[in-house]
Amino acid sequence: MPVADVKFAGRRLPLPRSRGLRVGLGSALILGGFLGFLPILGFWMAPLGLIVLSVDSPLVRRWRRRLDVRLGRWVARRRGKPRESEAASRTGDGGPTGGHP
């Protein structure tokens, strides 16, 4: 029964209830990621292991949240959604030089 869920990039990842199982799973994924040049294992396993470990480690949790914010901002820029400061300067509300007479 998964109790701990991790939300990353808009998706939920269900995790085991036991802290020991989560730490073991995260560690195994990271080790498997270092052996990514072998068949079946892949380099994708290391970041997934860090995401799993972020449930129990405050340091890794901060890294994951920062990455999630940066990824969200990057996706928003790629989709063409302007930030608030850019939208204000385009409409002429950005200051004394940006308005109409």
PDB file of C-alpha atoms in Angstrom:
ATOM      1  CA  MET A   1       0.000   0.000   0.000  1.00  0.00           C
ATOM      2  CA  PRO A   2       1.735   3.155  -1.130  1.00  0.00           C
ATOM      3  CA  VAL A   3       1.444   5.990   1.324  1.00  0.00           C
ATOM      4  CA  ALA A   4       4.272   8.322   0.351  1.00  0.00           C
ATOM      5  CA  ASP A   5       3.778   9.959  -3.014  1.00  0.00           C
ATOM      6  CA  VAL A   6       6.255  12.197  -4.769  1.00  0.00           C
ATOM      7  CA  LYS A   7       5.010  14.830  -7.168  1.00  0.00           C
ATOM      8  CA  PHE A   8       7.520  15.852  -9.842  1.00  0.00           C
ATOM      9  CA  ALA A   9       6.910  17.626 -13.142  1.00  0.00           C
ATOM     10  CA  GLY A  10       3.164  17.360 -12.654  1.00  0.00           C
ATOM     11  CA  ARG A  11       3.153  13.587 -12.138  1.00  0.00           C
ATOM     12  CA  ARG A  12       2.712  11.495  -9.004  1.00  0.00           C
ATOM     13  CA  LEU A  13       5.039   8.629  -8.173  1.00  0.00           C
ATOM     14  CA  PRO A  14       3.667   6.218  -5.528  1.00  0.00           C
ATOM     15  CA  LEU A  15       6.309   4.929  -3.116  1.00  0.00           C
ATOM     16  CA  PRO A  16       6.415   2.136  -0.495  1.00  0.00           C
ATOM     17  CA  ARG A  17       5.193   2.892   3.032  1.00  0.00           C
ATOM     18  CA  SER A  18       8.398   1.679   4.707  1.00  0.00           C
ATOM     19  CA  ARG A  19      11.268   4.165   5.008  1.00  0.00           C
ATOM     20  CA  GLY A  20      13.797   1.326   4.703  1.00  0.00           C
ATOM     21  CA  LEU A  21      12.267   0.151   1.435  1.00  0.00           C
ATOM     22  CA  ARG A  22      12.279   3.710   0.035  1.00  0.00           C
ATOM     23  CA  VAL A  23      15.929   4.244   0.953  1.00  0.00           C
ATOM     24  CA  GLY A  24      16.866   0.819  -0.435  1.00  0.00           C
ATOM     25  CA  LEU A  25      14.947   1.414  -3.658  1.00  0.00           C
ATOM     26  CA  GLY A  26      16.439   4.896  -4.129  1.00  0.00           C
ATOM     27  CA  SER A  27      19.967   3.642  -3.458  1.00  0.00           C
ATOM     28  CA  ALA A  28      19.531   0.697  -5.839  1.00  0.00           C
ATOM     29  CA  LEU A  29      18.276   3.026  -8.587  1.00  0.00           C
ATOM     30  CA  ILE A  30      21.257   5.350  -8.135  1.00  0.00           C
ATOM     31  CA  LEU A  31      23.719   2.440  -8.240  1.00  0.00           C
ATOM     32  CA  GLY A  32      21.968   1.061 -11.319  1.00  0.00           C
ATOM     33  CA  GLY A  33      22.272   4.491 -12.927  1.00  0.00           C
ATOM     34  CA  PHE A  34      26.040   4.408 -12.538  1.00  0.00           C
ATOM     35  CA  LEU A  35      26.021   1.114 -14.445  1.00  0.00           C
ATOM     36  CA  GLY A  36      23.929   2.621 -17.221  1.00  0.00           C
ATOM     37  CA  PHE A  37      26.296   1.500 -19.945  1.00  0.00           C
ATOM     38  CA  LEU A  38      25.164  -2.100 -19.341  1.00  0.00           C
ATOM     39  CA  PRO A  39      22.091  -3.560 -21.070  1.00  0.00           C
ATOM     40  CA  ILE A  40      18.725  -3.108 -19.263  1.00  0.00           C
ATOM     41  CA  LEU A  41      20.182  -0.598 -16.795  1.00  0.00           C
ATOM     42  CA  GLY A  42      20.158   3.023 -17.839  1.00  0.00           C
ATOM     43  CA  PHE A  43      21.387   6.440 -16.836  1.00  0.00           C
ATOM     44  CA  TRP A  44      17.740   7.410 -16.212  1.00  0.00           C
ATOM     45  CA  MET A  45      17.869   5.397 -12.994  1.00  0.00           C
ATOM     46  CA  ALA A  46      20.114   7.855 -11.091  1.00  0.00           C
ATOM     47  CA  PRO A  47      17.740  10.852 -11.228  1.00  0.00           C
ATOM     48  CA  LEU A  48      14.789   8.588 -10.416  1.00  0.00           C
ATOM     49  CA  GLY A  49      16.697   7.287  -7.388  1.00  0.00           C
ATOM     50  CA  LEU A  50      17.290  10.845  -6.203  1.00  0.00           C
ATOM     51  CA  ILE A  51      13.577  11.581  -6.561  1.00  0.00           C
ATOM     52  CA  VAL A  52      12.772   8.525  -4.426  1.00  0.00           C
ATOM     53  CA  LEU A  53      15.349   9.532  -1.806  1.00  0.00           C
ATOM     54  CA  SER A  54      13.960  13.072  -1.678  1.00  0.00           C
ATOM     55  CA  VAL A  55      11.078  11.823   0.466  1.00  0.00           C
ATOM     56  CA  ASP A  56      13.442  11.056   3.363  1.00  0.00           C
ATOM     57  CA  SER A  57      16.336  13.465   2.785  1.00  0.00           C
ATOM     58  CA  PRO A  58      15.835  17.225   3.278  1.00  0.00           C
ATOM     59  CA  LEU A  59      18.928  18.078   1.199  1.00  0.00           C
ATOM     60  CA  VAL A  60      17.814  16.012  -1.801  1.00  0.00           C
ATOM     61  CA  ARG A  61      14.261  17.346  -1.360  1.00  0.00           C
ATOM     62  CA  ARG A  62      15.523  20.946  -1.776  1.00  0.00           C
ATOM     63  CA  TRP A  63      17.430  19.973  -4.930  1.00  0.00           C
ATOM     64  CA  ARG A  64      14.329  18.289  -6.342  1.00  0.00           C
ATOM     65  CA  ARG A  65      12.104  21.280  -5.616  1.00  0.00           C
ATOM     66  CA  ARG A  66      14.575  23.690  -7.197  1.00  0.00           C
ATOM     67  CA  LEU A  67      14.820  21.478 -10.265  1.00  0.00           C
ATOM     68  CA  ASP A  68      11.038  21.226 -10.465  1.00  0.00           C
ATOM     69  CA  VAL A  69      10.699  25.035 -10.351  1.00  0.00           C
ATOM     70  CA  ARG A  70      13.393  25.520 -12.997  1.00  0.00           C
ATOM     71  CA  LEU A  71      11.827  22.862 -15.204  1.00  0.00           C
ATOM     72  CA  GLY A  72       8.409  24.482 -14.852  1.00  0.00           C
ATOM     73  CA  ARG A  73       9.782  27.893 -15.800  1.00  0.00           C
ATOM     74  CA  TRP A  74      11.639  26.431 -18.786  1.00  0.00           C
ATOM     75  CA  VAL A  75       8.491  24.676 -20.017  1.00  0.00           C
ATOM     76  CA  ALA A  76       6.465  27.880 -19.600  1.00  0.00           C
ATOM     77  CA  ARG A  77       9.025  29.839 -21.670  1.00  0.00           C
ATOM     78  CA  ARG A  78       9.048  27.183 -24.367  1.00  0.00           C
ATOM     79  CA  ARG A  79       5.268  27.312 -24.644  1.00  0.00           C
ATOM     80  CA  GLY A  80       5.396  31.080 -25.072  1.00  0.00           C
ATOM     81  CA  LYS A  81       3.777  32.147 -21.847  1.00  0.00           C
ATOM     82  CA  PRO A  82       5.334  35.498 -20.887  1.00  0.00           C
ATOM     83  CA  ARG A  83       6.284  36.226 -17.301  1.00  0.00           C
ATOM     84  CA  GLU A  84       4.459  39.000 -15.446  1.00  0.00           C
ATOM     85  CA  SER A  85       7.318  41.490 -15.867  1.00  0.00           C
ATOM     86  CA  GLU A  86       7.456  40.854 -19.620  1.00  0.00           C
ATOM     87  CA  ALA A  87       3.671  41.182 -19.970  1.00  0.00           C
ATOM     88  CA  ALA A  88       3.693  44.546 -18.141  1.00  0.00           C
ATOM     89  CA  SER A  89       6.397  45.950 -20.404  1.00  0.00           C
ATOM     90  CA  ARG A  90       4.515  44.842 -23.527  1.00  0.00           C
ATOM     91  CA  THR A  91       1.278  46.549 -22.511  1.00  0.00           C
ATOM     92  CA  GLY A  92       2.928  49.838 -21.636  1.00  0.00           C
ATOM     93  CA  ASP A  93       2.452  49.555 -17.881  1.00  0.00           C
ATOM     94  CA  GLY A  94       6.154  49.119 -17.224  1.00  0.00           C
ATOM     95  CA  GLY A  95       7.014  52.659 -16.185  1.00  0.00           C
ATOM     96  CA  PRO A  96       7.363  56.228 -17.366  1.00  0.00           C
ATOM     97  CA  THR A  97       8.895  55.363 -20.737  1.00  0.00           C
ATOM     98  CA  GLY A  98       6.515  52.508 -21.549  1.00  0.00           C
ATOM     99  CA  GLY A  99       3.157  54.304 -21.466  1.00  0.00           C
ATOM    100  CA  HIS A 100       1.233  56.196 -24.114  1.00  0.00           C
ATOM    101  CA  PRO A 101       0.923  60.038 -23.902  1.00  0.00           C
TER     102      PRO A 101
END
